[in-house]
Short mmCIF file of C-alpha atoms in Angstrom, two decimals:
data_model
loop_
_atom_site.label_atom_id
_atom_site.label_comp_id
_atom_site.label_asym_id
_atom_site.label_seq_id
_atom_site.Cartn_x
_atom_site.Cartn_y
_atom_site.Cartn_z
CA MET A 114 -17.21 12.00 -10.51
CA ALA A 115 -20.27 14.20 -10.21
CA SER A 116 -22.21 14.70 -13.43
CA TRP A 117 -21.94 18.48 -13.22
CA ILE A 118 -18.13 18.20 -13.07
CA LYS A 119 -18.16 15.95 -16.13
CA GLY A 120 -20.31 18.55 -17.86
CA GLU A 121 -17.85 21.34 -17.03
CA ILE A 122 -14.91 19.30 -18.30
CA ARG A 123 -16.78 18.45 -21.50
CA GLY A 124 -17.73 22.12 -21.99
CA THR A 125 -14.10 23.14 -21.64
CA ALA A 126 -13.07 20.49 -24.16
CA TYR A 127 -15.74 21.73 -26.59
CA SER A 128 -14.41 25.27 -26.31
CA TYR A 129 -10.98 24.03 -27.45
CA LEU A 130 -11.95 21.40 -30.00
CA GLY A 131 -15.54 21.95 -31.05
CA ARG A 132 -18.20 19.27 -30.75
CA ARG A 133 -16.08 16.49 -32.27
CA LEU A 134 -13.86 15.54 -29.33
CA GLY A 135 -12.25 12.78 -31.39
CA ARG A 136 -10.31 15.58 -33.11
CA ALA A 137 -8.15 15.78 -29.99
CA LEU A 138 -5.91 13.10 -31.47
CA GLN A 139 -5.15 15.45 -34.38
CA PHE A 140 -3.97 18.24 -32.09
CA PRO A 141 -1.20 17.27 -29.63
CA LEU A 142 -1.56 20.47 -27.63
CA ALA A 143 -5.20 19.61 -26.91
CA SER A 144 -3.68 17.18 -24.41
CA PRO A 145 -0.10 18.22 -23.62
CA LEU A 146 0.21 15.14 -21.42
CA ARG A 147 0.47 13.09 -24.62
CA LEU A 148 3.63 15.02 -25.50
CA PHE A 149 5.26 13.79 -22.30
CA GLU A 150 4.14 10.23 -23.00
CA ALA A 151 5.71 10.29 -26.47
CA PRO A 152 9.46 9.84 -26.97
CA PRO A 153 11.33 13.15 -26.67
CA PRO A 154 12.17 14.82 -29.97
CA GLU A 155 15.72 14.38 -31.22
CA GLY A 156 18.03 16.97 -29.70
CA SER A 157 15.54 18.21 -27.10
CA ARG A 158 16.79 19.60 -23.81
CA PRO A 159 16.30 17.60 -20.61
CA LEU A 160 13.20 18.39 -18.60
CA PRO A 161 13.55 19.94 -15.12
CA PRO A 162 12.31 18.21 -11.98
CA PHE A 163 8.53 18.31 -11.53
CA PHE A 164 6.45 18.74 -8.37
CA THR A 165 2.85 17.51 -8.52
CA THR A 166 0.10 17.22 -5.94
CA VAL A 167 -3.41 15.90 -6.30
CA GLY A 168 -6.24 14.74 -4.09
CA THR A 169 -8.01 11.41 -4.45
CA ALA A 170 -11.29 13.35 -4.99
CA ASP A 171 -9.77 15.46 -7.78
CA PRO A 172 -10.99 14.66 -11.31
CA LEU A 173 -7.40 15.18 -12.48
CA LEU A 174 -6.05 12.31 -10.35
CA PRO A 175 -5.67 9.89 -13.32
CA ASP A 176 -3.93 12.55 -15.45
CA THR A 177 -1.60 13.51 -12.61
CA ILE A 178 -0.55 9.89 -12.18
CA ARG A 179 -0.12 9.56 -15.97
CA LEU A 180 2.12 12.64 -15.93
CA ALA A 181 4.28 11.23 -13.13
CA ASP A 182 4.56 7.88 -14.93
CA ALA A 183 5.45 9.56 -18.25
CA LEU A 184 8.12 11.71 -16.63
CA ARG A 185 9.64 8.79 -14.77
CA ALA A 186 9.72 6.81 -18.03
CA ARG A 187 11.89 9.66 -19.38
CA ASP A 188 14.12 9.53 -16.27
CA VAL A 189 12.80 12.91 -15.12
CA GLU A 190 12.41 13.44 -11.40
CA CYS A 191 8.75 13.82 -10.47
CA ASP A 192 7.85 14.43 -6.84
CA LEU A 193 4.21 13.21 -6.72
CA HIS A 194 2.09 13.72 -3.61
CA VAL A 195 -1.42 12.23 -3.41
CA PHE A 196 -3.68 13.42 -0.59
CA ARG A 197 -6.51 11.14 0.53
CA GLY A 198 -9.97 12.66 0.09
CA GLU A 199 -8.79 16.06 -1.12
CA ILE A 200 -10.49 17.95 -3.95
CA HIS A 201 -9.08 19.92 -6.88
CA ALA A 202 -7.10 22.99 -5.72
CA PHE A 203 -7.30 21.92 -2.06
CA ASN A 204 -3.96 23.64 -1.50
CA VAL A 205 -5.67 27.05 -1.39
CA LEU A 206 -7.79 25.95 1.59
CA LEU A 207 -5.09 26.86 4.09
CA TRP A 208 -7.22 25.97 7.13
CA ARG A 209 -6.96 22.32 6.06
CA ALA A 210 -4.02 20.31 7.37
CA ALA A 211 -3.47 18.69 3.96
CA ALA A 212 -3.09 22.10 2.32
CA ARG A 213 -0.45 23.18 4.82
CA GLU A 214 1.32 19.84 4.43
CA GLN A 215 1.29 20.27 0.64
CA TRP A 216 2.88 23.73 0.91
CA GLY A 217 5.55 22.30 3.20
CA HIS A 218 6.38 19.67 0.58
CA LEU A 219 6.45 22.31 -2.16
CA PHE A 220 8.76 24.64 -0.25
CA GLY A 221 11.04 21.68 0.51
CA PHE A 222 11.12 20.77 -3.19
CA LEU A 223 11.95 24.36 -4.17
CA ASP A 224 14.60 24.54 -1.48
CA ASP A 225 16.17 21.31 -2.73
CA HIS A 226 16.18 22.38 -6.39
CA MET A 227 16.50 26.14 -6.36
CA ARG A 228 18.82 26.99 -3.44
CA GLY A 229 21.68 29.08 -4.73
CA ARG A 230 20.27 29.18 -8.27
CA VAL A 231 17.83 32.07 -8.03
CA VAL A 232 19.27 35.31 -9.29
CA GLN A 233 18.05 38.44 -7.54
CA ALA A 234 16.31 40.89 -9.88
CA PRO A 235 18.30 44.09 -10.40
CA VAL A 236 16.93 46.91 -8.28
CA ASP A 237 17.24 49.43 -11.10
CA THR A 238 14.77 47.64 -13.42
CA PRO A 239 11.54 49.63 -13.79
CA HIS A 240 9.23 46.66 -13.09
CA TYR A 241 11.06 45.46 -9.98
CA VAL A 242 9.46 46.08 -6.58
CA PRO A 243 11.04 44.61 -3.45
CA LEU A 244 8.74 42.20 -1.61
CA ALA A 245 8.73 44.28 1.60
CA GLU A 246 7.67 47.35 -0.39
CA THR A 247 4.85 45.40 -2.06
CA PHE A 248 3.21 44.59 1.27
CA ALA A 249 3.79 48.08 2.67
CA GLU A 250 1.28 49.66 0.27
#
């Protein structure tokens, strides 16, 4: 990992935890991944299926794999896709084949898990704007 990326990650951690990064162990939400790796609390609801993508050049690759492993250990479906050579947030680079492939996987996942379960927003709600109307402006 490039040193400037390490510096950015460390700076972000400092903004959450101060200069003593060892304090992260005292604050579970400093690393929510640890919550998934711990046994679920008594009486907690089951987790929904997860969809994750990561590139092999993404600094979050190890954490993404840890998340998938933790979810699978809890018998939670985790659809993990790893793209060779791709960087963090590669999915927004739509001119790249891997980005388009990733979106195809995501839409397939949503189709598999959400078909027939999405409730249409009521038209009479003040915040609702139909999609066609949004793009017409």
